[in-house]
XYZ file of C-alpha atoms in Angstrom:
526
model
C -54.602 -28.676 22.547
C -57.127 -26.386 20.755
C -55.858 -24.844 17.190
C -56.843 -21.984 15.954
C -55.912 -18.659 13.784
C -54.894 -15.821 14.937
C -53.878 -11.885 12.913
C -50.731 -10.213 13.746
C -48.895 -7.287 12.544
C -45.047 -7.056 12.991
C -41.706 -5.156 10.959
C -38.855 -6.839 9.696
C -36.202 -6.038 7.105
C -36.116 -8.345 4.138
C -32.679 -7.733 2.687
C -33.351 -8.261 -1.042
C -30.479 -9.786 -3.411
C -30.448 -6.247 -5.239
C -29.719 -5.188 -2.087
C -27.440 -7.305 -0.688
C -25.042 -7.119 -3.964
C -25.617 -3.266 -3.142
C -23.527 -3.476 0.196
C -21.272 -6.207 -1.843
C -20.002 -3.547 -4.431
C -19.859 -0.369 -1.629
C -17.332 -2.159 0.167
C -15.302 -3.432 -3.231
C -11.912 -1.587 -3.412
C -11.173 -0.170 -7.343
C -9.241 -3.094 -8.604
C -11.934 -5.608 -6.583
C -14.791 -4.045 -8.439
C -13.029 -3.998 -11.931
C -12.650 -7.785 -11.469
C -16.179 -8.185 -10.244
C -16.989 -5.934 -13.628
C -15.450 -8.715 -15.692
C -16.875 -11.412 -14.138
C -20.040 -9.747 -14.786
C -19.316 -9.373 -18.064
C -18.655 -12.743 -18.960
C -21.517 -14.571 -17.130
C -24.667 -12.000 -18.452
C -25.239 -11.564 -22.145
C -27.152 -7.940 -21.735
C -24.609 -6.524 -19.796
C -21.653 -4.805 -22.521
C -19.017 -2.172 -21.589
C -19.045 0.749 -24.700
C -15.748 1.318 -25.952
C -16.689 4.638 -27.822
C -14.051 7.136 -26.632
C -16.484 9.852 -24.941
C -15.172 11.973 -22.315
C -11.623 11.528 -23.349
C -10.662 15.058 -22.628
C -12.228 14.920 -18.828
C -9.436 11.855 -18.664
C -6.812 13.924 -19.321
C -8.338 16.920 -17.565
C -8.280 14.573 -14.498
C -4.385 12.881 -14.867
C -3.393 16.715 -15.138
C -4.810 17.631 -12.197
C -2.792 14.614 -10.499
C 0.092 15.714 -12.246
C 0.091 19.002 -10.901
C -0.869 17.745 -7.145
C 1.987 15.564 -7.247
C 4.568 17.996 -8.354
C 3.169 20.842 -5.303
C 3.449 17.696 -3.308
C 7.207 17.334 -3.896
C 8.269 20.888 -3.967
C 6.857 21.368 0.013
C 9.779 21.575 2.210
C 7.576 20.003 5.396
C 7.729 16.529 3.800
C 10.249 14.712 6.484
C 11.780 11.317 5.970
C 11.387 9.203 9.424
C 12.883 5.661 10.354
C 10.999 2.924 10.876
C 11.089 1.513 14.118
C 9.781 -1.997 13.384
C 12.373 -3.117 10.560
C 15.895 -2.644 9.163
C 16.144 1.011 9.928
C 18.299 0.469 13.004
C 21.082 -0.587 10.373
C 20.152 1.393 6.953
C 18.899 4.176 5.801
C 16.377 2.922 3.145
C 12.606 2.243 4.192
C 11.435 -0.919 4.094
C 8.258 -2.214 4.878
C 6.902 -2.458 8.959
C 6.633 -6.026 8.653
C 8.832 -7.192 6.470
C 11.478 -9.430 7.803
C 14.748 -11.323 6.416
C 14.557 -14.695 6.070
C 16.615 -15.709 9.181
C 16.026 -15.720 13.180
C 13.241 -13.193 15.145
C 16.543 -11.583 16.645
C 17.039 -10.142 13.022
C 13.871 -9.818 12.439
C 14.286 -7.408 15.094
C 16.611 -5.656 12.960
C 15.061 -5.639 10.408
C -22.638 -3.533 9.388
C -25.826 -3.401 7.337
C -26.198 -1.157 4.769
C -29.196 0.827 4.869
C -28.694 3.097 1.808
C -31.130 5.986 1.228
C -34.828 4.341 1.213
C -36.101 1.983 -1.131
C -37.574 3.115 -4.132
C -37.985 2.045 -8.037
C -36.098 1.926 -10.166
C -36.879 2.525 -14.046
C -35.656 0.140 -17.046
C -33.534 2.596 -18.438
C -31.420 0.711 -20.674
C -29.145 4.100 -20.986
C -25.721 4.436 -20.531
C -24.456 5.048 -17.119
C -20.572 6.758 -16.859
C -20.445 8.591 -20.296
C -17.583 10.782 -18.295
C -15.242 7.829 -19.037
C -12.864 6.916 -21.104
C -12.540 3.553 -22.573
C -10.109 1.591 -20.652
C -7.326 0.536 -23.269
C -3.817 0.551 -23.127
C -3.653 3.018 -26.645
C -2.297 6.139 -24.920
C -3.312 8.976 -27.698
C -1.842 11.711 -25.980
C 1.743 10.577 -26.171
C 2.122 10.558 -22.472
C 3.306 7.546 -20.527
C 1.576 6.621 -16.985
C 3.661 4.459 -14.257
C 1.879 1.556 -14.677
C 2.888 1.496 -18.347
C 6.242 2.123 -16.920
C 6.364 -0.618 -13.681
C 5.459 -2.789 -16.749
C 9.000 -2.580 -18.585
C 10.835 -3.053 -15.259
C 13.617 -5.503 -14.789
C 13.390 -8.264 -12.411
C 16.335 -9.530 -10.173
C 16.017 -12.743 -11.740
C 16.447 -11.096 -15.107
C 19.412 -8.643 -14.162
C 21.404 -11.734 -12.492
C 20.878 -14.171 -15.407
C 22.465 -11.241 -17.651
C 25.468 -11.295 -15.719
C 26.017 -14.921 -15.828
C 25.401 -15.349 -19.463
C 29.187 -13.947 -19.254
C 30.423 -16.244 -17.184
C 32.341 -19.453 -18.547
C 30.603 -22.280 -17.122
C 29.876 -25.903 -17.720
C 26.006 -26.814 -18.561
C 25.885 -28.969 -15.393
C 27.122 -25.319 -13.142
C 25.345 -23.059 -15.332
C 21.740 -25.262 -14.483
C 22.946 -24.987 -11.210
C 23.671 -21.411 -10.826
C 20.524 -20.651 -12.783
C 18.564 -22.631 -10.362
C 19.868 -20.747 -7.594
C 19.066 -17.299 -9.112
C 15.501 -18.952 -9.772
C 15.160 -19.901 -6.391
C 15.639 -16.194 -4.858
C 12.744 -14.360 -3.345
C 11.920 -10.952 -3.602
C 14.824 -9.576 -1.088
C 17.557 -11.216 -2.668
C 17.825 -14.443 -0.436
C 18.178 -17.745 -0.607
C 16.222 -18.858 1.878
C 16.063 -22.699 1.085
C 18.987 -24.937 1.939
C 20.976 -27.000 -0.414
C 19.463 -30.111 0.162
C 15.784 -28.766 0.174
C 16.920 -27.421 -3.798
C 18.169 -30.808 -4.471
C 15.131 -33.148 -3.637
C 12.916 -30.239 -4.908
C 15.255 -31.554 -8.276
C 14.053 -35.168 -7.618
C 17.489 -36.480 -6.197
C 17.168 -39.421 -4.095
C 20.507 -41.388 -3.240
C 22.647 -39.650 -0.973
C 25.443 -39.418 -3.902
C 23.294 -37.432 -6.086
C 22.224 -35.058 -3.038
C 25.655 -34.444 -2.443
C 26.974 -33.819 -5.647
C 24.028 -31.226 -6.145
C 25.225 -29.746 -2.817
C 29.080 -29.564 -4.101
C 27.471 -27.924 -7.338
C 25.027 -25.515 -5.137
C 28.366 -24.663 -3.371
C 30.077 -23.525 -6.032
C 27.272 -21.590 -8.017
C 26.645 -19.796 -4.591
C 30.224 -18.425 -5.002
C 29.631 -16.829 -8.246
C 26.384 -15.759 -7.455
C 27.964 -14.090 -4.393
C 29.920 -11.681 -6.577
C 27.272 -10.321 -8.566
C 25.662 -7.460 -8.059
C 23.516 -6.108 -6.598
C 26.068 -6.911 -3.650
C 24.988 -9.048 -0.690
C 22.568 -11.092 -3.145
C 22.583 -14.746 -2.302
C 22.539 -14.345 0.910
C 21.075 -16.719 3.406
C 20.460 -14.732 6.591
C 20.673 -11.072 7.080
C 24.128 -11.716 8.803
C 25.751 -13.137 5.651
C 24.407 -10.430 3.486
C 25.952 -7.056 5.701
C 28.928 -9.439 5.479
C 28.736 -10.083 1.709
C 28.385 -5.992 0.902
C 31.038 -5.358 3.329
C 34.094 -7.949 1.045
C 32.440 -7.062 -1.920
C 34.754 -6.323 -4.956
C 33.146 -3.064 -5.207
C 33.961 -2.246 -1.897
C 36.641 -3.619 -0.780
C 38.057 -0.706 -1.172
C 36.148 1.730 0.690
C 35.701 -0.598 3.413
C 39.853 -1.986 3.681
C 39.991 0.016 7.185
C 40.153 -0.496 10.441
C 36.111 0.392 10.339
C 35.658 -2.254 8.059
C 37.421 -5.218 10.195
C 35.253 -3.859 12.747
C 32.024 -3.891 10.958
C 33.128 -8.163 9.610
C 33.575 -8.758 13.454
C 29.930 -6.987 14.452
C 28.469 -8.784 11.959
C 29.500 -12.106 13.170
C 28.066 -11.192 16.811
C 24.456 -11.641 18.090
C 22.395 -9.280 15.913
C 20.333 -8.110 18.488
C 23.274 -6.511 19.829
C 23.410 -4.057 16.677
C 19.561 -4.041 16.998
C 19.968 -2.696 20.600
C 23.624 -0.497 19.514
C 24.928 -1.833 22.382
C 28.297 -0.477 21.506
C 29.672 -1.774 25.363
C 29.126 -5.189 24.947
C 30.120 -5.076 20.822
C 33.349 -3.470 22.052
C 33.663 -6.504 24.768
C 33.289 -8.727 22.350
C 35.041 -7.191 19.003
C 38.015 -6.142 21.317
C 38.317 -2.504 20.443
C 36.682 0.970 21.661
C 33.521 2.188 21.837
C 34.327 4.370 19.058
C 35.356 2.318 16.530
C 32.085 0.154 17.277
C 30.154 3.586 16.326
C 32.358 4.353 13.345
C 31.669 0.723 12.675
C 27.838 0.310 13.187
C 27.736 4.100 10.860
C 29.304 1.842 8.021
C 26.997 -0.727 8.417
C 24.044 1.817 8.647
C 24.642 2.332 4.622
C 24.329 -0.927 3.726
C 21.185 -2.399 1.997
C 19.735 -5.282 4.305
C 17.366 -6.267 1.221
C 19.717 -6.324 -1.802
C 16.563 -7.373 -4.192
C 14.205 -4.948 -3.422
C 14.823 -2.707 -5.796
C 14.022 -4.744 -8.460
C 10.648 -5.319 -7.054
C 7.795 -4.899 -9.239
C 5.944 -1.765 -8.290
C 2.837 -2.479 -10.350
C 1.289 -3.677 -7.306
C 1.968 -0.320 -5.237
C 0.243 1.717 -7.434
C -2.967 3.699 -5.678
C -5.559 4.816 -8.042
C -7.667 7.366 -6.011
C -11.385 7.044 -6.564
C -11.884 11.060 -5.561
C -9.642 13.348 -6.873
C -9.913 17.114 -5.195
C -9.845 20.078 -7.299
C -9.139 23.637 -5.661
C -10.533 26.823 -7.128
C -10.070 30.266 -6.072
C -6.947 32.078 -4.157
C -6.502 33.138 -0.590
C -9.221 33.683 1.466
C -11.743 32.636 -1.506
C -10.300 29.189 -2.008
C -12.370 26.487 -2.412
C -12.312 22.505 -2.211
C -14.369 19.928 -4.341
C -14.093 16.393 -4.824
C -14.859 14.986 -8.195
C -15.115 11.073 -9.374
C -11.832 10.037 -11.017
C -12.882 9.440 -14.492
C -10.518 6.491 -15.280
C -12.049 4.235 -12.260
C -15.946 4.610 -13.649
C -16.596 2.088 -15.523
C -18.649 2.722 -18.784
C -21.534 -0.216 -18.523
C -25.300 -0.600 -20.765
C -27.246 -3.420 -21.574
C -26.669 -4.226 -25.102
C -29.825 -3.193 -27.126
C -30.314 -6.067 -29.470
C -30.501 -8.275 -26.846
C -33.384 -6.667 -24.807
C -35.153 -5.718 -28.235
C -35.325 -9.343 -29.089
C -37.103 -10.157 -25.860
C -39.445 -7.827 -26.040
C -43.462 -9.201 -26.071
C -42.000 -12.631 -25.338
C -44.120 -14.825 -23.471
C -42.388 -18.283 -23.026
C -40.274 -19.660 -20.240
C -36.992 -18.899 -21.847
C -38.267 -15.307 -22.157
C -39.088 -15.305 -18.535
C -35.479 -16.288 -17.811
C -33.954 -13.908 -20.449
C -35.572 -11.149 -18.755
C -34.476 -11.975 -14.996
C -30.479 -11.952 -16.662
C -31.680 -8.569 -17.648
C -33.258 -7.217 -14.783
C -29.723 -8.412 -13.047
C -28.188 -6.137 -15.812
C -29.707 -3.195 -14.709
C -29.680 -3.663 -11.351
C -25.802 -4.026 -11.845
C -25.804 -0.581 -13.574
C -27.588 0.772 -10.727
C -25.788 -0.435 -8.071
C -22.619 0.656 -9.837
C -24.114 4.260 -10.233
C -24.985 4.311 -6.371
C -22.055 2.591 -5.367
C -19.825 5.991 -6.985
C -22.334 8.204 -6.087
C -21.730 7.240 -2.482
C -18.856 8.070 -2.873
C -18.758 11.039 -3.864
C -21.237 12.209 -1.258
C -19.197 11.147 1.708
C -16.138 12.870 0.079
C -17.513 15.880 -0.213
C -18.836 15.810 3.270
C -15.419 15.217 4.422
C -14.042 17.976 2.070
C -16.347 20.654 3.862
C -15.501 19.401 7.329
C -11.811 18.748 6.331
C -11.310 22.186 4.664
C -7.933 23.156 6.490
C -6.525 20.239 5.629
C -6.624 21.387 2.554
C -5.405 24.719 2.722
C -2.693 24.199 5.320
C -1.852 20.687 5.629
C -2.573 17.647 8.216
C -1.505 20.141 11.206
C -4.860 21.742 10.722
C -7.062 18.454 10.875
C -9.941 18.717 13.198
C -11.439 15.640 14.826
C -13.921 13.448 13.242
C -15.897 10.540 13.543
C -17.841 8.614 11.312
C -21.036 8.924 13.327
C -20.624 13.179 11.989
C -21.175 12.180 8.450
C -23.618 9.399 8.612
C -25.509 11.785 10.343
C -25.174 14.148 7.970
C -26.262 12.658 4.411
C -28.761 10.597 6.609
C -27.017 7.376 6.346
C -25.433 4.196 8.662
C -22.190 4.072 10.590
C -21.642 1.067 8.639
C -21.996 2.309 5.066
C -19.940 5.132 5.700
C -17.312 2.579 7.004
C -17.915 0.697 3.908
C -17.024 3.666 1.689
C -14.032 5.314 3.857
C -12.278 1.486 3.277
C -9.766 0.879 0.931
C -11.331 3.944 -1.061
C -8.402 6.909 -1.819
C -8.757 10.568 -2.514
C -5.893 11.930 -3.960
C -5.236 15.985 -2.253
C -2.517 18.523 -2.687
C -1.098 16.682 0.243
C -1.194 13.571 -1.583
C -3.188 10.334 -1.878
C -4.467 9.374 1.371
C -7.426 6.629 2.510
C -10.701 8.123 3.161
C -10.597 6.341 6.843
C -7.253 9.120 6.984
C -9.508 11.807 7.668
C -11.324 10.796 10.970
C -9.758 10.825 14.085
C -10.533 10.750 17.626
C -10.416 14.439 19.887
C -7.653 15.227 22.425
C -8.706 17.481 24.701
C -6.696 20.920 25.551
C -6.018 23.385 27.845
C -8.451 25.857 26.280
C -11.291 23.388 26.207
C -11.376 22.311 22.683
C -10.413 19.334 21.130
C -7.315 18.750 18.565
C -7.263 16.116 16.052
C -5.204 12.693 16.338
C -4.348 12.385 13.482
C -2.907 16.452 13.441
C -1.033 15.344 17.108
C 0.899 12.867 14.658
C 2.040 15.420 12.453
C 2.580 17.678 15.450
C 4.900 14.813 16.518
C 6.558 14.009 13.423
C 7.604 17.787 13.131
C 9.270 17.549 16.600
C 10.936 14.606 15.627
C 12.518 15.210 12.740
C 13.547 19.186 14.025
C 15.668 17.452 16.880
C 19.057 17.121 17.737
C 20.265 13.851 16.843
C 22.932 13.181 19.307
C 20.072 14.217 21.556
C 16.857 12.902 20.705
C 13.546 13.318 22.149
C 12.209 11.045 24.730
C 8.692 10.281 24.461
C 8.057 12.349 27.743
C 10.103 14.938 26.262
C 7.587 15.068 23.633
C 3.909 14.906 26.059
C 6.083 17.947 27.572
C 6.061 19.858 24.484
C 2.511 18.978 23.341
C 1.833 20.530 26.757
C 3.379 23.894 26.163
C 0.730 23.936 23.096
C -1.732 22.981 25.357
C -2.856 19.275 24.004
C -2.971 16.969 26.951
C -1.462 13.834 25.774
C 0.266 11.038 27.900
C 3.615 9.467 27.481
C 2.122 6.214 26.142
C -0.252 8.198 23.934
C 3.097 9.707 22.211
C 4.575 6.537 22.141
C 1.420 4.996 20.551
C 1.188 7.717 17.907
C 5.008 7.398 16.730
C 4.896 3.984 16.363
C 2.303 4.495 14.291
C 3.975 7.171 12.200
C 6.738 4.342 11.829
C 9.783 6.383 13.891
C 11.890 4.498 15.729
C 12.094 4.923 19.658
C 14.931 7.342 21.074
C 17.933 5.135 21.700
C 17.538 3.636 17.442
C 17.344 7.245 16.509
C 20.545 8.665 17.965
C 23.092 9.561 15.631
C 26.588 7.600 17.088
């Protein structure tokens, strides 16, 4: 075999690490880059986060604007409460979460890309400051004014509310370990979803005699705890807990009717019966009418199937949007734009002594020093990108978006994410990077950017209508009908019809699952 040389030319795309932790923060969600900020902060030495309070006033300019859109956001009269159809709803009236369910059997759970940014191109060593706009981010609140996570921060757990009530209870120290174990040993809902003897080896017990004398002492502790409030807490399946609300001292009274016996003997049935109201086969098996198994079930409807959840902590529920849309103008000459929310931009520089000191340095520490700050401003950079991003996709979906605006999601018009890239000259994938887990709070409220594209239905006239403003279109329909009569979901395509969007029966039924209503035989009213 003869060797030889030979000249070729060919393309390829060398994805550089600046580049790569480029993509890496675009698709960071606010609290994800804050940490990655901090971790940053610790491991490079020229990297420093100013704490001079500049741009304080834009802060507040900014939380007054949310203000504001949350208060025209709870005076609008179209806001519409729906039940869920994948949880609890079938037996309360509070809104849980789609997937949450109780610690017992499935029938009560039934109850219950490359990035190809904009060109490559150089960038300076500008050791300035990038996000003078910000605030420092401290907990000193100057203005007087208290914001919810200050707030969530001062709540009270259930642990902590149940341990208050049996610090006036007379008790041994042997029951009162035990009964504080117990309340320990909740989760979040209010359950107790470990058995007696899974407490007691977690304890260390070994012998059978010391199991069982934990178990006698479980026993008993579960009896007090059983009578504290909130009612139904303790509880080790969903069926126990309607059960525990229903004897409870504080309504014993209210529910000492014929109702009530009712509701004690539903409870102790199948729970997929109450899932499905199948009042004919309760009634079989309770041994009364029909309508005292519908007075029966409404009892049990007001009941709270998760007894702990309001004492959850709501820290973690808080959204921070990362746009925040400002309206100027009346009428006709309104207009939309989306700003960066000041309080989510971090305030980064390299720290100046450092890079002074390296300056004209010639060694092979030097030549290390500088790559740590090289990373430093690259970090700045890709931060300042990252946000400006950002913005640019937001406002791109503010101009396309504007009657969602002005009028509401009713008035969304289809889009894809293919419209946009297209637009500011960028991938499909980096505009899926931004539109995730990024939020832009509206007059409407704070919705995902990923909220405002939707897929086209087509209609009579030849145009196309938004998905995501069929949903609403739905929702409206639903919650404006007759409850002893709710709509079907063909009911429903029949009506979209009449305004001339073509939409099939499983469409509907696809769309209100999604908008979390339950389907027509859980909605009617008994």
């Amino acid at each position: 075999m003869r060797q030889g040389l030979s000249l070729g030319v060919s393309q390829h795309l060398a994805l550089t690490p600046q580049l790569q932790q480029s993509i890496r923060l675009l698709q960071l969600s606010t609290l994800e880059l804050s940490q990655e900020i901090d971790q940053m902060l610790q491991d490079n030495p020229f990297l420093e986060q100013d704490s001079a309070e500049q741009g304080f006033e834009e802060a507040l300019q900014a939380e007054r604007v949310l203000q504001q859109q949350a208060e025209v956001q709870a005076e609008r009269t179209d806001e519409f409460e729906w039940q869920p159809a994948n949880d609890t709803a079938t037996v309360t009236t509070t809104d849980t979460p789609a997937n949450d369910t109780t610690p017992d059997t499935a029938s009560e759970a039934s109850i219950t890309d490359d990035w190809e940014g904009e060109g490559s191109h150089e960038v300076a060593a500008d050791d300035a400051e990038w996000g003078n706009d910000a605030p420092a981010r401290n907990n000193n609140n100057e203005s007087g004014e208290v914001d919810a996570t200050s707030l969530s921060a001062e709540h009270i757990s259930l642990q902590d509310h149940l341990h208050r009530q049996a610090a006036s209870v007379r008790l041994g120290d042997e029951d009162r370990a035990a009964l504080m174990f117990l309340i320990e040993s909740l989760n979040d809902d209010g359950y107790l979803a470990d058995s007696f003897e899974d407490l007691a080896e977690s304890l260390g017990a070994t012998t059978l005699e010391d199991v069982e004398e934990l178990v006698q002492r479980f026993t008993l502790a579960l009896k007090l705890l059983h009578h504290m409030e909130p009612a139904g807490v303790g509880a080790r399946d969903l069926s126990e807990c309607l059960t525990l609300q229903l004897v409870h001292p504080a309504a014993v009274t209210a529910n000492h009717t014929a109702n009530g016996q009712v509701a004690l003997s539903i409870c102790k049935q199948p729970l997929d019966l109450l899932a499905r109201r199948d009042t004919k086969r309760l009634a079989i098996l309770c041994q009364c009418s029909s309508d005292d198994v519908k007075e029966a079930i409404g009892l049990i409807a007001r009941l709270d199937p998760k007894p702990g959840r309001r004492f959850a902590d709501v820290e973690r529920n808080i959204i921070v949007p990362d746009v925040i849309v400002i309206a100027s103008g009346r009428g006709a000459h309104i207009k939309f734009k989306a700003t960066l929310n000041p309080t989510v931009m971090p305030r980064l520089k390299v720290h100046d002594i450092y890079a002074q000191a390296l300056k004209g340095g010639k060694s092979d520490s030097h030549a290390a020093l500088q790559g740590r700050l090289q990373e430093a401003r690259w970090f700045i950079k890709n931060i300042q990108q990252r946000f400006d991003t950002i913005l640019r996709v937001s406002n791109a979906i503010v101009e396309r978006q504007r009657n969602f605006f002005a009028h509401g999601a009713l008035a969304m018009r289809p889009l894809v994410l293919r419209e946009i890239a297209d637009e500011l000259g960028l991938h499909e994938s980096t505009i899926s990077r931004v539109t995730t887990a990024k939020y832009m709070s509206t007059p409407y409220g704070t919705f995902e950017l990923k909220y405002f594209f939707g897929s086209a239905l087509n209609t009579e006239t030849g145009g196309n209508a938004s998905s995501t403003a069929v949903r609403a279109l739905i929702g409206q329909f639903i919650a404006a009908e007759d409850r002893k009569k709710p709509l079907s979901d063909n009911a429903i395509a029949d009506m979209l019809k009449e305004q001339g969007i073509e939409c099939a029966r499983r469409t509907v039924a696809k769309y209100r699952e999604a908008l979390r209503i339950a389907p027509t035989h859980l909605r009617k009213a008994l």
